[in-house]
PDB file of C-alpha atoms in Angstrom:
ATOM      1  CA  ALA V   1    -108.984  31.885 -18.354  1.00 80.00           C
ATOM      2  CA  GLN V   2    -106.443  30.947 -16.215  1.00 88.00           C
ATOM      3  CA  SER V   3    -105.818  32.125 -12.644  1.00 92.00           C
ATOM      4  CA  VAL V   4    -103.455  31.524  -9.733  1.00 95.00           C
ATOM      5  CA  ALA V   5    -104.274  31.671  -5.960  1.00 96.00           C
ATOM      6  CA  GLN V   6    -101.633  32.295  -3.186  1.00 97.00           C
ATOM      7  CA  PRO V   7    -103.918  32.020  -0.334  1.00 96.00           C
ATOM      8  CA  GLU V   8    -101.288  33.256   2.596  1.00 96.00           C
ATOM      9  CA  ASP V   9    -100.235  37.203   2.242  1.00 96.00           C
ATOM     10  CA  GLN V  10     -97.317  36.045   4.676  1.00 97.00           C
ATOM     11  CA  VAL V  11     -95.747  32.761   6.288  1.00 98.00           C
ATOM     12  CA  ASN V  12     -93.249  32.819   8.988  1.00 98.00           C
ATOM     13  CA  VAL V  13     -91.101  30.089   9.756  1.00 98.00           C
ATOM     14  CA  ALA V  14     -87.925  29.701  12.328  1.00 98.00           C
ATOM     15  CA  GLU V  15     -84.441  29.121  10.335  1.00 98.00           C
ATOM     16  CA  GLY V  16     -83.878  25.291  10.167  1.00 97.00           C
ATOM     17  CA  ASN V  17     -87.838  24.403   9.887  1.00 98.00           C
ATOM     18  CA  PRO V  18     -89.270  23.210   6.887  1.00 98.00           C
ATOM     19  CA  LEU V  19     -91.388  25.863   4.737  1.00 97.00           C
ATOM     20  CA  THR V  20     -94.323  25.512   2.627  1.00 98.00           C
ATOM     21  CA  VAL V  21     -95.650  28.168   0.325  1.00 98.00           C
ATOM     22  CA  LYS V  22     -99.038  27.229  -0.909  1.00 98.00           C
ATOM     23  CA  CYS V  23    -100.334  28.010  -4.657  1.00 98.00           C
ATOM     24  CA  THR V  24    -103.402  26.651  -6.568  1.00 98.00           C
ATOM     25  CA  TYR V  25    -104.327  27.087 -10.259  1.00 96.00           C
ATOM     26  CA  SER V  26    -106.918  26.977 -12.888  1.00 94.00           C
ATOM     27  CA  VAL V  27    -106.140  26.510 -16.257  1.00 89.00           C
ATOM     28  CA  SER V  28    -107.854  24.918 -19.312  1.00 85.00           C
ATOM     29  CA  GLY V  29    -105.734  21.852 -20.769  1.00 85.00           C
ATOM     30  CA  ASN V  30    -102.406  20.937 -19.104  1.00 86.00           C
ATOM     31  CA  PRO V  31    -100.625  23.405 -16.985  1.00 89.00           C
ATOM     32  CA  TYR V  32     -97.050  24.980 -17.369  1.00 91.00           C
ATOM     33  CA  LEU V  33     -96.350  25.869 -13.753  1.00 95.00           C
ATOM     34  CA  PHE V  34     -93.437  28.200 -12.325  1.00 96.00           C
ATOM     35  CA  TRP V  35     -92.094  29.709  -9.064  1.00 97.00           C
ATOM     36  CA  TYR V  36     -90.427  33.083  -8.750  1.00 97.00           C
ATOM     37  CA  VAL V  37     -88.406  34.935  -6.033  1.00 97.00           C
ATOM     38  CA  GLN V  38     -88.165  38.605  -5.614  1.00 96.00           C
ATOM     39  CA  TYR V  39     -86.194  40.488  -3.211  1.00 93.00           C
ATOM     40  CA  PRO V  40     -86.746  44.016  -2.483  1.00 89.00           C
ATOM     41  CA  ASN V  41     -86.550  46.566  -5.320  1.00 86.00           C
ATOM     42  CA  ARG V  42     -85.330  43.665  -7.516  1.00 89.00           C
ATOM     43  CA  GLY V  43     -86.931  41.869 -10.586  1.00 91.00           C
ATOM     44  CA  LEU V  44     -88.125  38.340 -10.443  1.00 94.00           C
ATOM     45  CA  GLN V  45     -85.850  35.519 -10.072  1.00 95.00           C
ATOM     46  CA  PHE V  46     -86.825  32.079 -11.824  1.00 95.00           C
ATOM     47  CA  LEU V  47     -86.807  29.588  -9.023  1.00 96.00           C
ATOM     48  CA  LEU V  48     -88.414  25.875 -10.926  1.00 96.00           C
ATOM     49  CA  LYS V  49     -90.993  24.769 -13.388  1.00 95.00           C
ATOM     50  CA  TYR V  50     -93.260  22.071 -14.032  1.00 94.00           C
ATOM     51  CA  ILE V  51     -94.193  20.918 -17.460  1.00 89.00           C
ATOM     52  CA  THR V  52     -94.901  17.250 -17.332  1.00 85.00           C
ATOM     53  CA  GLY V  53     -93.071  14.032 -15.579  1.00 85.00           C
ATOM     54  CA  ASP V  54     -92.169  13.702 -11.759  1.00 88.00           C
ATOM     55  CA  ASN V  55     -94.474  15.348  -9.605  1.00 92.00           C
ATOM     56  CA  LEU V  56     -91.584  16.784  -7.803  1.00 95.00           C
ATOM     57  CA  VAL V  57     -89.445  19.095  -9.208  1.00 96.00           C
ATOM     58  CA  LYS V  58     -86.277  20.357  -7.813  1.00 96.00           C
ATOM     59  CA  GLY V  59     -84.946  23.824  -8.453  1.00 95.00           C
ATOM     60  CA  SER V  60     -82.644  26.684  -7.363  1.00 92.00           C
ATOM     61  CA  TYR V  61     -81.439  27.225  -3.753  1.00 93.00           C
ATOM     62  CA  GLY V  62     -82.596  23.927  -2.488  1.00 96.00           C
ATOM     63  CA  PHE V  63     -86.243  24.588  -3.318  1.00 97.00           C
ATOM     64  CA  GLU V  64     -88.490  22.306  -4.617  1.00 97.00           C
ATOM     65  CA  ALA V  65     -92.271  21.950  -5.598  1.00 98.00           C
ATOM     66  CA  GLU V  66     -94.907  19.365  -5.547  1.00 96.00           C
ATOM     67  CA  PHE V  67     -97.416  19.065  -8.474  1.00 96.00           C
ATOM     68  CA  ASN V  68    -100.780  17.771  -7.597  1.00 96.00           C
ATOM     69  CA  LYS V  69    -103.223  17.332 -10.521  1.00 94.00           C
ATOM     70  CA  SER V  70    -106.256  16.201  -8.547  1.00 94.00           C
ATOM     71  CA  GLN V  71    -105.814  19.092  -6.054  1.00 96.00           C
ATOM     72  CA  THR V  72    -104.537  21.706  -8.963  1.00 96.00           C
ATOM     73  CA  SER V  73    -101.829  22.550  -6.644  1.00 97.00           C
ATOM     74  CA  PHE V  74     -98.144  23.474  -7.143  1.00 98.00           C
ATOM     75  CA  HIS V  75     -96.865  24.027  -3.350  1.00 98.00           C
ATOM     76  CA  LEU V  76     -93.328  25.541  -3.105  1.00 98.00           C
ATOM     77  CA  LYS V  77     -91.080  23.462  -0.334  1.00 98.00           C
ATOM     78  CA  LYS V  78     -87.912  23.565   1.172  1.00 98.00           C
ATOM     79  CA  PRO V  79     -86.665  20.938   3.917  1.00 97.00           C
ATOM     80  CA  SER V  80     -84.565  23.624   6.001  1.00 97.00           C
ATOM     81  CA  ALA V  81     -85.524  27.475   5.686  1.00 97.00           C
ATOM     82  CA  LEU V  82     -82.772  30.099   5.805  1.00 97.00           C
ATOM     83  CA  VAL V  83     -82.768  33.721   7.048  1.00 97.00           C
ATOM     84  CA  SER V  84     -81.534  34.574   3.609  1.00 96.00           C
ATOM     85  CA  ASP V  85     -84.839  33.041   2.055  1.00 97.00           C
ATOM     86  CA  SER V  86     -86.780  35.893   3.181  1.00 97.00           C
ATOM     87  CA  ALA V  87     -88.248  37.469   0.116  1.00 97.00           C
ATOM     88  CA  LEU V  88     -91.535  37.531  -1.685  1.00 97.00           C
ATOM     89  CA  TYR V  89     -92.696  34.411  -3.788  1.00 98.00           C
ATOM     90  CA  PHE V  90     -94.763  34.294  -6.938  1.00 97.00           C
ATOM     91  CA  CYS V  91     -96.720  31.179  -8.451  1.00 97.00           C
ATOM     92  CA  ALA V  92     -97.326  31.737 -12.105  1.00 95.00           C
ATOM     93  CA  VAL V  93     -99.254  29.396 -14.696  1.00 93.00           C
ATOM     94  CA  ARG V  94    -100.134  29.367 -18.341  1.00 87.00           C
ATOM     95  CA  ALA V  95    -101.724  26.569 -20.520  1.00 77.00           C
ATOM     96  CA  LEU V  96     -99.353  24.187 -22.020  1.00 70.00           C
ATOM     97  CA  ASP V  97    -100.986  24.503 -25.170  1.00 66.00           C
ATOM     98  CA  LEU V  98     -99.745  27.833 -26.781  1.00 62.00           C
ATOM     99  CA  THR V  99    -103.018  27.925 -29.096  1.00 58.00           C
ATOM    100  CA  GLY V 100    -104.560  31.164 -28.856  1.00 52.00           C
ATOM    101  CA  GLY V 101    -102.930  32.124 -25.702  1.00 53.00           C
ATOM    102  CA  GLY V 102     -99.365  32.809 -26.611  1.00 58.00           C
ATOM    103  CA  ASN V 103     -97.301  32.636 -23.492  1.00 70.00           C
ATOM    104  CA  LYS V 104     -99.082  34.568 -21.360  1.00 82.00           C
ATOM    105  CA  LEU V 105     -98.458  33.796 -17.791  1.00 89.00           C
ATOM    106  CA  THR V 106    -100.854  34.420 -15.015  1.00 91.00           C
ATOM    107  CA  PHE V 107     -99.084  35.406 -11.487  1.00 93.00           C
ATOM    108  CA  GLY V 108    -100.553  35.038  -8.157  1.00 94.00           C
ATOM    109  CA  THR V 109    -100.343  37.929  -5.574  1.00 94.00           C
ATOM    110  CA  GLY V 110     -97.208  36.907  -3.806  1.00 95.00           C
ATOM    111  CA  THR V 111     -96.530  35.280  -0.416  1.00 97.00           C
ATOM    112  CA  GLN V 112     -93.920  37.053   1.729  1.00 97.00           C
ATOM    113  CA  LEU V 113     -91.610  34.476   3.307  1.00 98.00           C
ATOM    114  CA  LYS V 114     -90.121  35.466   6.483  1.00 98.00           C
ATOM    115  CA  VAL V 115     -87.713  33.377   8.040  1.00 97.00           C
ATOM    116  CA  GLU V 116     -86.623  34.200  11.573  1.00 96.00           C
ATOM    117  CA  LEU V 117     -83.748  33.065  13.914  1.00 93.00           C
TER     118      LEU V 117
ATOM    119  CA  ASP A   1     -81.173  39.530 -13.484  1.00 48.00           C
ATOM    120  CA  GLY A   2     -79.658  38.072 -16.390  1.00 53.00           C
ATOM    121  CA  GLY A   3     -79.210  39.558 -19.638  1.00 93.00           C
ATOM    122  CA  ILE A   4     -81.958  42.269 -19.309  1.00 96.00           C
ATOM    123  CA  THR A   5     -81.265  45.901 -18.402  1.00 96.00           C
ATOM    124  CA  GLN A   6     -84.045  48.644 -17.613  1.00 97.00           C
ATOM    125  CA  SER A   7     -83.340  52.135 -17.376  1.00 96.00           C
ATOM    126  CA  PRO A   8     -83.575  54.265 -15.639  1.00 96.00           C
ATOM    127  CA  LYS A   9     -83.967  52.544 -12.076  1.00 95.00           C
ATOM    128  CA  TYR A  10     -86.074  55.285 -10.699  1.00 95.00           C
ATOM    129  CA  LEU A  11     -87.989  57.771 -12.652  1.00 94.00           C
ATOM    130  CA  PHE A  12     -90.061  60.980 -11.700  1.00 92.00           C
ATOM    131  CA  ARG A  13     -92.908  62.192 -13.702  1.00 89.00           C
ATOM    132  CA  LYS A  14     -94.847  65.353 -13.768  1.00 89.00           C
ATOM    133  CA  GLU A  15     -98.694  65.405 -14.506  1.00 85.00           C
ATOM    134  CA  GLY A  16     -99.332  65.541 -17.832  1.00 86.00           C
ATOM    135  CA  GLN A  17     -96.106  64.148 -19.049  1.00 90.00           C
ATOM    136  CA  ASN A  18     -95.183  61.249 -20.992  1.00 94.00           C
ATOM    137  CA  VAL A  19     -92.482  59.287 -19.994  1.00 95.00           C
ATOM    138  CA  THR A  20     -90.278  56.361 -21.780  1.00 96.00           C
ATOM    139  CA  LEU A  21     -88.975  53.329 -19.851  1.00 97.00           C
ATOM    140  CA  SER A  22     -86.190  51.150 -21.726  1.00 98.00           C
ATOM    141  CA  CYS A  23     -85.823  47.583 -21.768  1.00 98.00           C
ATOM    142  CA  GLU A  24     -82.676  45.734 -23.564  1.00 98.00           C
ATOM    143  CA  GLN A  25     -82.205  42.091 -23.576  1.00 97.00           C
ATOM    144  CA  ASN A  26     -79.246  40.245 -24.949  1.00 96.00           C
ATOM    145  CA  LEU A  27     -80.361  36.846 -24.847  1.00 95.00           C
ATOM    146  CA  ASN A  28     -81.695  36.457 -28.493  1.00 94.00           C
ATOM    147  CA  HIS A  29     -85.299  35.959 -27.227  1.00 94.00           C
ATOM    148  CA  ASP A  30     -88.168  36.386 -29.742  1.00 92.00           C
ATOM    149  CA  ALA A  31     -90.912  37.398 -26.771  1.00 92.00           C
ATOM    150  CA  MET A  32     -90.830  40.460 -24.504  1.00 95.00           C
ATOM    151  CA  TYR A  33     -93.119  41.622 -21.684  1.00 95.00           C
ATOM    152  CA  TRP A  34     -94.011  44.311 -19.801  1.00 97.00           C
ATOM    153  CA  TYR A  35     -95.605  43.961 -16.390  1.00 97.00           C
ATOM    154  CA  ARG A  36     -96.897  46.545 -13.636  1.00 97.00           C
ATOM    155  CA  GLN A  37     -96.420  45.573  -9.928  1.00 95.00           C
ATOM    156  CA  ASP A  38     -98.515  46.998  -7.282  1.00 92.00           C
ATOM    157  CA  PRO A  39     -98.365  46.235  -3.749  1.00 84.00           C
ATOM    158  CA  GLY A  40    -100.536  43.141  -2.855  1.00 79.00           C
ATOM    159  CA  GLN A  41    -101.406  42.678  -6.518  1.00 81.00           C
ATOM    160  CA  GLY A  42     -99.178  40.805  -7.898  1.00 87.00           C
ATOM    161  CA  LEU A  43     -97.632  41.374 -11.472  1.00 92.00           C
ATOM    162  CA  ARG A  44    -100.324  42.579 -14.132  1.00 94.00           C
ATOM    163  CA  LEU A  45     -99.616  42.438 -17.844  1.00 93.00           C
ATOM    164  CA  ILE A  46     -99.263  45.654 -19.698  1.00 96.00           C
ATOM    165  CA  TYR A  47     -98.270  44.660 -23.364  1.00 96.00           C
ATOM    166  CA  TYR A  48     -96.448  41.564 -24.791  1.00 93.00           C
ATOM    167  CA  SER A  49     -94.590  41.125 -27.932  1.00 93.00           C
ATOM    168  CA  GLN A  50     -94.143  37.517 -29.521  1.00 90.00           C
ATOM    169  CA  ILE A  51     -91.851  39.010 -32.604  1.00 91.00           C
ATOM    170  CA  VAL A  52     -90.455  42.110 -33.861  1.00 94.00           C
ATOM    171  CA  ASN A  53     -92.972  44.292 -35.276  1.00 95.00           C
ATOM    172  CA  ASP A  54     -95.821  42.718 -33.625  1.00 93.00           C
ATOM    173  CA  PHE A  55     -97.377  43.380 -29.954  1.00 94.00           C
ATOM    174  CA  GLN A  56    -100.446  42.674 -28.428  1.00 92.00           C
ATOM    175  CA  LYS A  57    -102.186  44.262 -25.470  1.00 94.00           C
ATOM    176  CA  GLY A  58    -102.229  42.744 -22.064  1.00 92.00           C
ATOM    177  CA  ASP A  59    -104.736  43.109 -19.226  1.00 91.00           C
ATOM    178  CA  ILE A  60    -103.842  46.809 -18.567  1.00 95.00           C
ATOM    179  CA  ALA A  61    -102.946  48.390 -21.514  1.00 96.00           C
ATOM    180  CA  GLU A  62    -104.980  51.691 -21.122  1.00 96.00           C
ATOM    181  CA  GLY A  63    -102.734  54.633 -21.124  1.00 96.00           C
ATOM    182  CA  TYR A  64     -99.616  52.934 -22.204  1.00 97.00           C
ATOM    183  CA  SER A  65     -97.887  52.235 -25.598  1.00 97.00           C
ATOM    184  CA  VAL A  66     -95.041  50.172 -26.957  1.00 98.00           C
ATOM    185  CA  SER A  67     -92.826  49.391 -29.830  1.00 97.00           C
ATOM    186  CA  ARG A  68     -90.675  46.520 -30.924  1.00 97.00           C
ATOM    187  CA  GLU A  69     -88.628  47.708 -33.942  1.00 97.00           C
ATOM    188  CA  LYS A  70     -85.447  45.461 -32.741  1.00 96.00           C
ATOM    189  CA  LYS A  71     -85.483  42.181 -31.474  1.00 96.00           C
ATOM    190  CA  GLU A  72     -83.473  43.240 -28.555  1.00 97.00           C
ATOM    191  CA  SER A  73     -85.637  46.342 -27.588  1.00 98.00           C
ATOM    192  CA  PHE A  74     -89.007  46.824 -26.118  1.00 98.00           C
ATOM    193  CA  PRO A  75     -89.588  50.450 -24.745  1.00 98.00           C
ATOM    194  CA  LEU A  76     -92.921  51.361 -22.888  1.00 98.00           C
ATOM    195  CA  THR A  77     -94.349  54.976 -22.583  1.00 97.00           C
ATOM    196  CA  VAL A  78     -96.448  55.785 -20.120  1.00 96.00           C
ATOM    197  CA  THR A  79     -98.780  58.278 -21.497  1.00 94.00           C
ATOM    198  CA  SER A  80    -100.620  61.135 -19.671  1.00 89.00           C
ATOM    199  CA  ALA A  81    -103.822  59.283 -20.284  1.00 88.00           C
ATOM    200  CA  GLN A  82    -102.539  56.830 -17.505  1.00 89.00           C
ATOM    201  CA  LYS A  83    -104.304  58.387 -14.336  1.00 87.00           C
ATOM    202  CA  ASN A  84    -102.311  56.191 -11.568  1.00 90.00           C
ATOM    203  CA  PRO A  85     -99.048  55.736 -12.924  1.00 92.00           C
ATOM    204  CA  THR A  86     -96.959  55.155  -9.883  1.00 94.00           C
ATOM    205  CA  ALA A  87     -95.819  51.729  -9.773  1.00 95.00           C
ATOM    206  CA  PHE A  88     -92.790  49.451 -10.308  1.00 96.00           C
ATOM    207  CA  TYR A  89     -92.373  48.455 -13.881  1.00 97.00           C
ATOM    208  CA  LEU A  90     -90.873  45.016 -14.889  1.00 97.00           C
ATOM    209  CA  CYS A  91     -89.567  43.865 -18.230  1.00 97.00           C
ATOM    210  CA  ALA A  92     -89.051  40.396 -19.009  1.00 96.00           C
ATOM    211  CA  SER A  93     -88.450  38.158 -22.121  1.00 95.00           C
ATOM    212  CA  SER A  94     -88.574  34.502 -23.048  1.00 92.00           C
ATOM    213  CA  GLN A  95     -87.969  31.986 -25.650  1.00 88.00           C
ATOM    214  CA  ALA A  96     -90.958  30.451 -27.106  1.00 76.00           C
ATOM    215  CA  GLY A  97     -92.889  29.201 -23.935  1.00 73.00           C
ATOM    216  CA  ASP A  98     -90.262  28.807 -21.747  1.00 83.00           C
ATOM    217  CA  GLU A  99     -89.572  30.738 -18.312  1.00 89.00           C
ATOM    218  CA  GLN A 100     -89.623  34.366 -18.417  1.00 92.00           C
ATOM    219  CA  PHE A 101     -86.441  36.382 -17.480  1.00 94.00           C
ATOM    220  CA  PHE A 102     -86.818  39.671 -15.786  1.00 95.00           C
ATOM    221  CA  GLY A 103     -85.112  42.796 -15.546  1.00 96.00           C
ATOM    222  CA  PRO A 104     -84.221  44.654 -12.547  1.00 95.00           C
ATOM    223  CA  GLY A 105     -87.281  47.069 -12.735  1.00 96.00           C
ATOM    224  CA  THR A 106     -88.116  50.802 -12.999  1.00 96.00           C
ATOM    225  CA  ARG A 107     -89.776  52.615  -9.977  1.00 95.00           C
ATOM    226  CA  LEU A 108     -91.873  55.516 -11.390  1.00 95.00           C
ATOM    227  CA  THR A 109     -93.447  58.195  -9.119  1.00 93.00           C
ATOM    228  CA  VAL A 110     -95.766  60.709 -10.293  1.00 89.00           C
ATOM    229  CA  LEU A 111     -94.779  64.082  -8.685  1.00 85.00           C
TER     230      LEU A 111
END
């Protein structure tokens, strides 16, 4: 079975400060990891993904995420937060090997990011 | 929200009624998915389809039904057997194992 944990329901940060949204995962074999963002009453928007290679992945809107295999983590980061980054963020995982599992993603419960002036 | 459309945006259902949520994609993706979103619970998979005329139950399929007669369409029916259907429903599609693209969602409320 695969699972994702987002330990913080809400993260507050001042505009201009760096932000981190935490994610840890559990999956059989190598992971395929994703971050999505959701604005109120909207669908999810894809931010970035990790398959293999460089542990630091760069995505949309200046976001990046760091894959750490030993800690089974995939934290989302941004060097300088904007008020417009305020939204709900979801981490998701599936096994890289599709055998027997199809393309089923498992999502975390989400972290509400609030960026204040 | 890419090339995925969901309708209606808001839907109201009376007790005992079946209702159908529409999902259409023009991305030529083989796989399509339905999720239910409740506050504090993230997204839970209802049904998914990896190819036309085939679909599988997700984690919370009870009280729901789907069909996949065309590649671009994956409608979800919420039946009267679903005891707590009030939620935000999201449809998504993907090509093989790549990232999923989501529609704008349908908010279903039981009156």
